[in-house]
Short mmCIF file of C-alpha atoms and ligand atoms in Angstrom, two decimals:
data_model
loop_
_atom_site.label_atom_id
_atom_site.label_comp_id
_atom_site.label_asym_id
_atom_site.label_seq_id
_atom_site.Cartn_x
_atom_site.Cartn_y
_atom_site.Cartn_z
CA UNK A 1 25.55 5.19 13.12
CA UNK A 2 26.81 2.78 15.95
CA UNK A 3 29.55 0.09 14.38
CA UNK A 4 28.44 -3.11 13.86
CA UNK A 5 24.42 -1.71 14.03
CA UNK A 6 22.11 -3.93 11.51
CA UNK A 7 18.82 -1.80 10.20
CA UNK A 8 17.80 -3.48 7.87
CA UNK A 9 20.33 -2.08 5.43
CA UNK A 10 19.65 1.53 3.83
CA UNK A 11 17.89 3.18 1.31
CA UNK A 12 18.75 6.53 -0.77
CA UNK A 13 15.53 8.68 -2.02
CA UNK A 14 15.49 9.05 -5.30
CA UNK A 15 17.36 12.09 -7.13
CA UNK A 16 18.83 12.88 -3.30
CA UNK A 17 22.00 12.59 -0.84
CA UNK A 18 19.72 11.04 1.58
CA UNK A 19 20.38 7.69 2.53
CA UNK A 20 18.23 6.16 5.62
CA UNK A 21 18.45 3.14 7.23
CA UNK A 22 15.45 0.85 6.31
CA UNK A 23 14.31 0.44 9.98
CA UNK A 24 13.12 3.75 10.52
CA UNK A 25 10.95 5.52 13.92
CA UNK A 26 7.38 6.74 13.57
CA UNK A 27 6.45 9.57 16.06
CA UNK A 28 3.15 9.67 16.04
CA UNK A 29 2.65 8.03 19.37
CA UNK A 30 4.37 10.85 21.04
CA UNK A 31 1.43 12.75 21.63
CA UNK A 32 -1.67 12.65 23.86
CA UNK A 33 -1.95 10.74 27.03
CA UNK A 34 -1.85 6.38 27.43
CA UNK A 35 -5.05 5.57 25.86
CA UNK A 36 -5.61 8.73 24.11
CA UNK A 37 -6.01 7.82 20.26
CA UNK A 38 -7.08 11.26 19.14
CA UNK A 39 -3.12 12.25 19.02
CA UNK A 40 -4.07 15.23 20.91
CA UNK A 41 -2.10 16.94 23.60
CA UNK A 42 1.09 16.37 25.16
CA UNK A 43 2.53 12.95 26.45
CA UNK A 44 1.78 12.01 30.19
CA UNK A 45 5.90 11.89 30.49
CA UNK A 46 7.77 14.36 28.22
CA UNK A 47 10.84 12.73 29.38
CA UNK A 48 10.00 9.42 28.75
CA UNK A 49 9.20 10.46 25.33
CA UNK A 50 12.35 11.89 24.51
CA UNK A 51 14.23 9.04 26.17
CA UNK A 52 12.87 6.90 23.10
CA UNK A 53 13.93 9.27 20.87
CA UNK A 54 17.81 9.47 21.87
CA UNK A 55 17.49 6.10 22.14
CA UNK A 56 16.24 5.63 18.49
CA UNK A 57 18.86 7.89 17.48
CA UNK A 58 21.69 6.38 19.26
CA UNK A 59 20.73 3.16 18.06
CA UNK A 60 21.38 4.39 14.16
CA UNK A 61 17.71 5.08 13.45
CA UNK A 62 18.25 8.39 10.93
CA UNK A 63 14.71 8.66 9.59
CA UNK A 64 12.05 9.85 11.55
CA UNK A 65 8.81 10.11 10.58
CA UNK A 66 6.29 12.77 12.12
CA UNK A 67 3.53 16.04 10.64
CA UNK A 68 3.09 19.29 13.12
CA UNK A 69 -0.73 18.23 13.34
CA UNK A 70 0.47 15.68 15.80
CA UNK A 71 -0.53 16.96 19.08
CA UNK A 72 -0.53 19.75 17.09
CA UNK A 73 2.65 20.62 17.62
CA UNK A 74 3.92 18.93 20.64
CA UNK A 75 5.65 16.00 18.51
CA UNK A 76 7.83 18.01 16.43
CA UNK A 77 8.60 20.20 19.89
CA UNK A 78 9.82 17.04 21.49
CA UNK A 79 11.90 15.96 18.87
CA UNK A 80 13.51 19.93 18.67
CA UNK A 81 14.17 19.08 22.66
CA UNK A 82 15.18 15.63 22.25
CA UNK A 83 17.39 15.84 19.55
CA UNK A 84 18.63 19.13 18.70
CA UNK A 85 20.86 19.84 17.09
CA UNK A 86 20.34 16.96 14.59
CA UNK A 87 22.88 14.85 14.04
CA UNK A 88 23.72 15.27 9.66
CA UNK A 89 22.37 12.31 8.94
CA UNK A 90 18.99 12.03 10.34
CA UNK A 91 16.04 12.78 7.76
CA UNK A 92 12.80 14.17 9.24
CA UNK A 93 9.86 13.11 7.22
CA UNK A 94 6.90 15.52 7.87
CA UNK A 95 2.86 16.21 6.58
CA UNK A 96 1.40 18.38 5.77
CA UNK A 97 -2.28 18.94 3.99
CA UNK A 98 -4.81 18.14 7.46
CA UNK A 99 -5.44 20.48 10.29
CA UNK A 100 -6.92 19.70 13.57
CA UNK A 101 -9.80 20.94 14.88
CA UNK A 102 -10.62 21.83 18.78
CA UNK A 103 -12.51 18.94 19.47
CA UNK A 104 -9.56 16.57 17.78
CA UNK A 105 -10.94 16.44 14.51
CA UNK A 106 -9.00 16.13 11.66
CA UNK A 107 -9.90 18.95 8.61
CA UNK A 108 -8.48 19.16 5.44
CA UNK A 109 -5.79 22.02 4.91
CA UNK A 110 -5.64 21.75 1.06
CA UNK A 111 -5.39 26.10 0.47
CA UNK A 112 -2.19 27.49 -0.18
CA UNK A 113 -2.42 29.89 2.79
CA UNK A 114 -3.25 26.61 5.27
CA UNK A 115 0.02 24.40 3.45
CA UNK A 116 2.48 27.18 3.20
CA UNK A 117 1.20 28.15 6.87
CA UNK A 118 1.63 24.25 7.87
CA UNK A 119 5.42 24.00 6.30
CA UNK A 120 6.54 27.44 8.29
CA UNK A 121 5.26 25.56 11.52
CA UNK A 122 6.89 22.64 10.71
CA UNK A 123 10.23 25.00 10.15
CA UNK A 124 9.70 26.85 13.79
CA UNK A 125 8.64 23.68 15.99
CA UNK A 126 11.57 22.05 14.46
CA UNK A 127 14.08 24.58 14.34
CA UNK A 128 15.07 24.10 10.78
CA UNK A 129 15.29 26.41 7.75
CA UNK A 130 14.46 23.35 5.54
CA UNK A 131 12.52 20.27 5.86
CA UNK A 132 14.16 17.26 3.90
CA UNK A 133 11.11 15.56 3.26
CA UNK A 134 7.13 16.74 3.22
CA UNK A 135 4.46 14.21 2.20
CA UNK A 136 1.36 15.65 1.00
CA UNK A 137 -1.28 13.72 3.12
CA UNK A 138 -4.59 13.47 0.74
CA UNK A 139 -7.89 14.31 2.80
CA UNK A 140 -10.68 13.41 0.51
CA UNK A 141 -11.18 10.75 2.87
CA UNK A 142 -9.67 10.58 6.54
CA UNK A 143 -9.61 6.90 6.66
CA UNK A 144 -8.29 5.83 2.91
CA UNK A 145 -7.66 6.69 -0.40
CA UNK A 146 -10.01 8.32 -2.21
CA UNK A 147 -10.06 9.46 -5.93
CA UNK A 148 -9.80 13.59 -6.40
CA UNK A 149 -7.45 15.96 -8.01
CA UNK A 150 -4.01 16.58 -5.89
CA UNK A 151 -2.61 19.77 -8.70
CA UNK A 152 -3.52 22.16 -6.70
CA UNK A 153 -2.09 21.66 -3.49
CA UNK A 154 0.95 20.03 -4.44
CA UNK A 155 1.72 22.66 -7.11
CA UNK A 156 1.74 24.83 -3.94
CA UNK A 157 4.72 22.85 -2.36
CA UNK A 158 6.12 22.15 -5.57
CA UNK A 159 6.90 26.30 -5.66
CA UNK A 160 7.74 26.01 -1.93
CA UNK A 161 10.54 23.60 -2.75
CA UNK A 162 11.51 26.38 -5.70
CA UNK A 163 11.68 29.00 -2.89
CA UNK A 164 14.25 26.54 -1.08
CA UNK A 165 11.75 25.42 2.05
CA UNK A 166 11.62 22.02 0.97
CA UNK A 167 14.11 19.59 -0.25
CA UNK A 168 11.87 16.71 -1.31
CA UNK A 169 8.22 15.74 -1.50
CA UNK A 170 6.49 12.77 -1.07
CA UNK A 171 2.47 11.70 -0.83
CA UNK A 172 0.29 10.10 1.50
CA UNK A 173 -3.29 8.39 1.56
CA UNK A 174 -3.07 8.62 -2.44
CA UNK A 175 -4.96 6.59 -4.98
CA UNK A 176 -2.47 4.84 -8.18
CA UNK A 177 -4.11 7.90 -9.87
CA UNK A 178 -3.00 10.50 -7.62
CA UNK A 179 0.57 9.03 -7.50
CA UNK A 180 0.56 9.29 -11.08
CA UNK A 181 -0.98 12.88 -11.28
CA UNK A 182 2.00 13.73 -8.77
CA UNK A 183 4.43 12.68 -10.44
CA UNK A 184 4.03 14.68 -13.52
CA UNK A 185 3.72 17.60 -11.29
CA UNK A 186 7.21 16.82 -8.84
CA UNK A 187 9.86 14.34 -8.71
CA UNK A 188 8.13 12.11 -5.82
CA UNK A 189 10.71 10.53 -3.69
CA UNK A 190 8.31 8.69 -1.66
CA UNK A 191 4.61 7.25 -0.70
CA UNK A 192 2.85 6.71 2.30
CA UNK A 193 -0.16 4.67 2.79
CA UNK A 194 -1.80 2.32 5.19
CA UNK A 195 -0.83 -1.24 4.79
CA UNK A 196 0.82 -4.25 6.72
CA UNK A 197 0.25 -7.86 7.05
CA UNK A 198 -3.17 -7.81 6.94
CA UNK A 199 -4.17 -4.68 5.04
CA UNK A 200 -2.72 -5.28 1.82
CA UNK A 201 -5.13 -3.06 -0.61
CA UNK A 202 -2.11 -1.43 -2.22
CA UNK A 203 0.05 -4.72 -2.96
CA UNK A 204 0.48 -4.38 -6.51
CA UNK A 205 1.20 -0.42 -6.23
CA UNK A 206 4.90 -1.59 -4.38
CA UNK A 207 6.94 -3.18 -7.50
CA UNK A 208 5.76 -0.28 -9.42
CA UNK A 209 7.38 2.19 -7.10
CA UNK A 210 10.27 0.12 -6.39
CA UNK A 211 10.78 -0.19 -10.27
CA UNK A 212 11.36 3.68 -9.94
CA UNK A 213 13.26 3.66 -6.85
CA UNK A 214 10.40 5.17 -4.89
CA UNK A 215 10.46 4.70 -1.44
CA UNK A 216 7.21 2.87 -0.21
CA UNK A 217 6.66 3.86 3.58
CA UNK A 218 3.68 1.90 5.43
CA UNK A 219 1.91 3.76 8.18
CA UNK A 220 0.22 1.91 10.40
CA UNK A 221 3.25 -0.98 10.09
CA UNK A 222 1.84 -3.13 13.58
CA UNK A 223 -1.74 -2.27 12.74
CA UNK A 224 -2.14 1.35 14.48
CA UNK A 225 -4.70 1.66 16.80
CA UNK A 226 -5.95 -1.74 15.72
CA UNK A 227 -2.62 -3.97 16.73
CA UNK A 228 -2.33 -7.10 14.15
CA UNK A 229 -3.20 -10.24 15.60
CA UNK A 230 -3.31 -13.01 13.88
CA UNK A 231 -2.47 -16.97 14.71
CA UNK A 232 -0.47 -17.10 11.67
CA UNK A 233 1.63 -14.10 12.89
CA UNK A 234 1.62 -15.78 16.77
CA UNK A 235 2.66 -19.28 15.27
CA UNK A 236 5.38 -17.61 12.68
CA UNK A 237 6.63 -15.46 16.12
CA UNK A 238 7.06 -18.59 18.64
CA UNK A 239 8.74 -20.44 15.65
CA UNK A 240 11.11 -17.60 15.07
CA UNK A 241 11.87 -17.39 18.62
CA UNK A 242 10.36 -13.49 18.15
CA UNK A 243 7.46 -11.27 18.90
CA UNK A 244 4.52 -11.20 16.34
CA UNK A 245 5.37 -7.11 16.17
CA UNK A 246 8.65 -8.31 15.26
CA UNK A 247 7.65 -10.89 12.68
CA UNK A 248 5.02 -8.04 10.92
CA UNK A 249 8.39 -5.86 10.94
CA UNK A 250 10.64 -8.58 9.58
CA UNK A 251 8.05 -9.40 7.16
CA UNK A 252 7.33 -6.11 5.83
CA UNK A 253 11.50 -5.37 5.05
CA UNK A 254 11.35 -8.72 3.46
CA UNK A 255 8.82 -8.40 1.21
CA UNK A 256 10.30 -5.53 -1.09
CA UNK A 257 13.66 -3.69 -0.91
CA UNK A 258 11.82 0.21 -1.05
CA UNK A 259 10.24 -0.66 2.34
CA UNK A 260 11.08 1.58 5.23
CA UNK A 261 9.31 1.21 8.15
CA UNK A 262 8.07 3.57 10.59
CA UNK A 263 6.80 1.77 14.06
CA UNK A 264 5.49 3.98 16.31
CA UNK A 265 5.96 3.66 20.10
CA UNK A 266 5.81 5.78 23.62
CA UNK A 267 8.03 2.65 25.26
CA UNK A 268 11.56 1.97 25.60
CA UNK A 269 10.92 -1.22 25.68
CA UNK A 270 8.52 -2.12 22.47
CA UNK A 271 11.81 0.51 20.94
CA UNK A 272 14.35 -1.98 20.97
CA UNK A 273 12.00 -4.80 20.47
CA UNK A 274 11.36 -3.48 17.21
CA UNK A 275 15.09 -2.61 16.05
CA UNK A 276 15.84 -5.83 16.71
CA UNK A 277 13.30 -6.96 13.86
CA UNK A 278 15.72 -5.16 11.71
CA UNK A 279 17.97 -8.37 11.46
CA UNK A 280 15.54 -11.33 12.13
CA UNK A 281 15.36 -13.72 8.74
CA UNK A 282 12.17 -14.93 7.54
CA UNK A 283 12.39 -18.22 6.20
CA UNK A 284 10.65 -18.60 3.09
CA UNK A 285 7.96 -20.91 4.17
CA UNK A 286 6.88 -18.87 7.15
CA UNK A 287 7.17 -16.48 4.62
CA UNK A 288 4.42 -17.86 2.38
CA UNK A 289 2.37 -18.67 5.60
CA UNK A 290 2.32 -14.94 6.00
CA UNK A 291 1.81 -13.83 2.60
CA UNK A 292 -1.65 -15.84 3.13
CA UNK A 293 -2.31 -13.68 6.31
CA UNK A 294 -4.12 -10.68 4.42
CA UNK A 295 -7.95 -10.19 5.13
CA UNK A 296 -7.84 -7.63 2.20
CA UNK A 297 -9.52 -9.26 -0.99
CA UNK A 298 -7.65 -7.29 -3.44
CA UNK A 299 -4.27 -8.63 -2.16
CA UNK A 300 -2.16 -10.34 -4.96
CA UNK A 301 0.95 -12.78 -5.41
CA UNK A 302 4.10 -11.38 -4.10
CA UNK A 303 7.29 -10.99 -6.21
CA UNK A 304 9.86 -10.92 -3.88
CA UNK A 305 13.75 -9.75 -5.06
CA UNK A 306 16.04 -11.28 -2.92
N1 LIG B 401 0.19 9.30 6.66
C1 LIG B 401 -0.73 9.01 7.54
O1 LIG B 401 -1.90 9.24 7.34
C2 LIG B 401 -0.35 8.32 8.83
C3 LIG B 401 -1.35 7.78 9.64
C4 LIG B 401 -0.97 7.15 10.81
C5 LIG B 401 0.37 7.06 11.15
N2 LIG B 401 1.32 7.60 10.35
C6 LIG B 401 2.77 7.47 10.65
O2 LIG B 401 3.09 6.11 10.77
C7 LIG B 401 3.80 5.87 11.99
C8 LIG B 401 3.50 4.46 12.49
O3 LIG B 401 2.12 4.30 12.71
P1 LIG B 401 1.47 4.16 14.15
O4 LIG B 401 2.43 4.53 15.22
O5 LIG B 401 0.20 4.89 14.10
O6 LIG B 401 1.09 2.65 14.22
P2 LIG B 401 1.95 1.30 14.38
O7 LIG B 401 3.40 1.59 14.28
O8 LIG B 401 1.35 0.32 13.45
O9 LIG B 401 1.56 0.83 15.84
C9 LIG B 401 1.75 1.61 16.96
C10 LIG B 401 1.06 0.91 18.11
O10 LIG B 401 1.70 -0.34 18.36
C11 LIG B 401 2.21 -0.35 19.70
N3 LIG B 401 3.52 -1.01 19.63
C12 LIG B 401 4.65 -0.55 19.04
N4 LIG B 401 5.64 -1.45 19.16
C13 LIG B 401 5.12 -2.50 19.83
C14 LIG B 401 5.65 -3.74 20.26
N5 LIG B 401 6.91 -4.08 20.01
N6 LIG B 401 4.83 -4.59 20.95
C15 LIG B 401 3.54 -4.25 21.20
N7 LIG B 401 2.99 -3.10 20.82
C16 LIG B 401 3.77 -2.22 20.14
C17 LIG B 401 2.29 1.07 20.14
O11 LIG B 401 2.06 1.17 21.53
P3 LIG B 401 3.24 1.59 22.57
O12 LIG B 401 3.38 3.06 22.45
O13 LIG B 401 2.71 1.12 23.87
O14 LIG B 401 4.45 0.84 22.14
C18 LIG B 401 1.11 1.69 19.39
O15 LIG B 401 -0.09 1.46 20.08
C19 LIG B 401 3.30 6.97 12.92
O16 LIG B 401 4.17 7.19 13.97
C20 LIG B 401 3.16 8.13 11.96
O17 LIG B 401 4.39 8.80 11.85
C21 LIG B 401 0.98 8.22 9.17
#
């Protein structure tokens, strides 16, 4: 990492050599065109795309999040191009458990022949022989978590990590019950669900996992396709001197130490705007102001450990 580079301190996975910087890079955005929320297809600039990237990279960003059925394909084909080969450091997170159809769609690939066919393509587009990381993304539902048994599947990665394919396993889209389930199957070094400012459903799931030393990694960190606004968030940002995306990003590695976040971008620009949220200081009564921000009902009092 760059001397003197702040993100957000670091973080080791559980039971694992692999320590990441809290401020991490999503890479979702990578695919499909401006506009194009289906994730399908290539980038309108490949260039541009690995430009942000190196530039993530060179910055000290050494976790990466990212699944093959982005694009499908084409993400994990521009990070290959952009960064290959990958500096020892850098942890690629990966998915595995939906499949896209032609039309976009997004299928569940819960069979052993569809997971152990999704890690090998995660091995080729990458160019690795092992991935560090693979979260098993839960597909009852699409859009959230819904309740249904995750044995099967992940007993089918837990024998690919046996076979030496896959160093560590996380989950995704998963219920308290399925995290619980999972981890009597595998040692789960991390957990992936939707949830920022304003969608705060999974609250009281955090201190559990950081009790354990279980990473918690929000997707959707800015709001996704949906960006967070909020007049809280505006009036914390001009207070801060800041952008709101910085303030959700500031907010989100202050509110528990097993945060990483994962921003996604396609811009240079919105790239280094949100690395620089790696060392902006909440105070604690903006703080409390955006603790109050949440539209989600089930949202409850934060303990924060500072
Ligand atoms: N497990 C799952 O089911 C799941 C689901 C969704 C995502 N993910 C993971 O989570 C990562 C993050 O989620 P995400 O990328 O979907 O959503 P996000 O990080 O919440 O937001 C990305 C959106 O915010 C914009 N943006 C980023 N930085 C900005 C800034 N500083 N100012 C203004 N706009 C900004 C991006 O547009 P620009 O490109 O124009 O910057 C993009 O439209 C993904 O990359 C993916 O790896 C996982």
């Amino acid at each position: 990492m760059p001397q003197g580079v702040n993100l957000a301190g670091s973080f080791t996975l559980p039971g694992s050599s692999h320590s990441v910087n809290r401020m991490g890079y999503g890479a979702m955005q990578l695919a499909g065109r401006d506009g194009n929320k289906m994730v399908w297809g290539p980038p309108r600039d490949v260039e541009a795309a690995i430009a942000v990237l190196r530039e993530a990279v060179a910055s000290g960003v050494n976790h990466i999040d990212n699944a093959d059925f982005y694009g499908p394909h084409v993400t994990n084909q521009i990070i290959r191009k952009a960064l290959f080969p990958y500096p020892g450091d850098l942890v690629i997170v990966t998915k595995v458990g939906a499949l896209r159809g032609e039309d976009g769609s997004w299928i569940p690939g819960f069979s052993r022949e569809e997971l152990t066919a999704a890690v090998h393509d995660n091995l080729r587009n990458l160019g690795l022989d092992v991935l560090d990381v693979v979260n098993l993304r839960s597909m009852f539902s699409v859009q959230q978590p819904a309740e249904g048994s995750i044995e099967a599947p992940l007993t089918v990665l837990a024998e690919l990590q046996q076979k030496g394919v896959i160093r560590h396993i996380g989950v995704s889209n998963v219920t308290p019950a399925q995290i619980a389930e999972a981890r009597r199957i595998v040692p789960i070094v991390c957990v992936q669900n939707h949830y920022n400012l304003a969608h705060r459903a999974d609250d009281a799931l955090i201190a559990d996992l950081a009790r354990d030393g279980i990473a918690w990694v929000p997707f959707f960190p800015l709001g996704g396709f949906s960006p967070l606004q909020s007049g809280t968030l505006s009036e914390a940002a001009s207070r801060l001197h800041a952008t709101p995306m910085q303030v959700a990003l500031a907010w989100l590695l202050q509110r528990s130490p097993n945060i990483l976040v994962i921003p996604g971008t396609s811009s240079l620009e919105h790239l280094r705007e949100n690395l620089k949220a790696a060392t902006l200081q909440i105070p604690a009564k903006v703080l409390a102001d955006l603790d109050a921000v949440s539209t989600q009902d089930a949202a409850v009092p934060i303990a924060r450990h500072e």
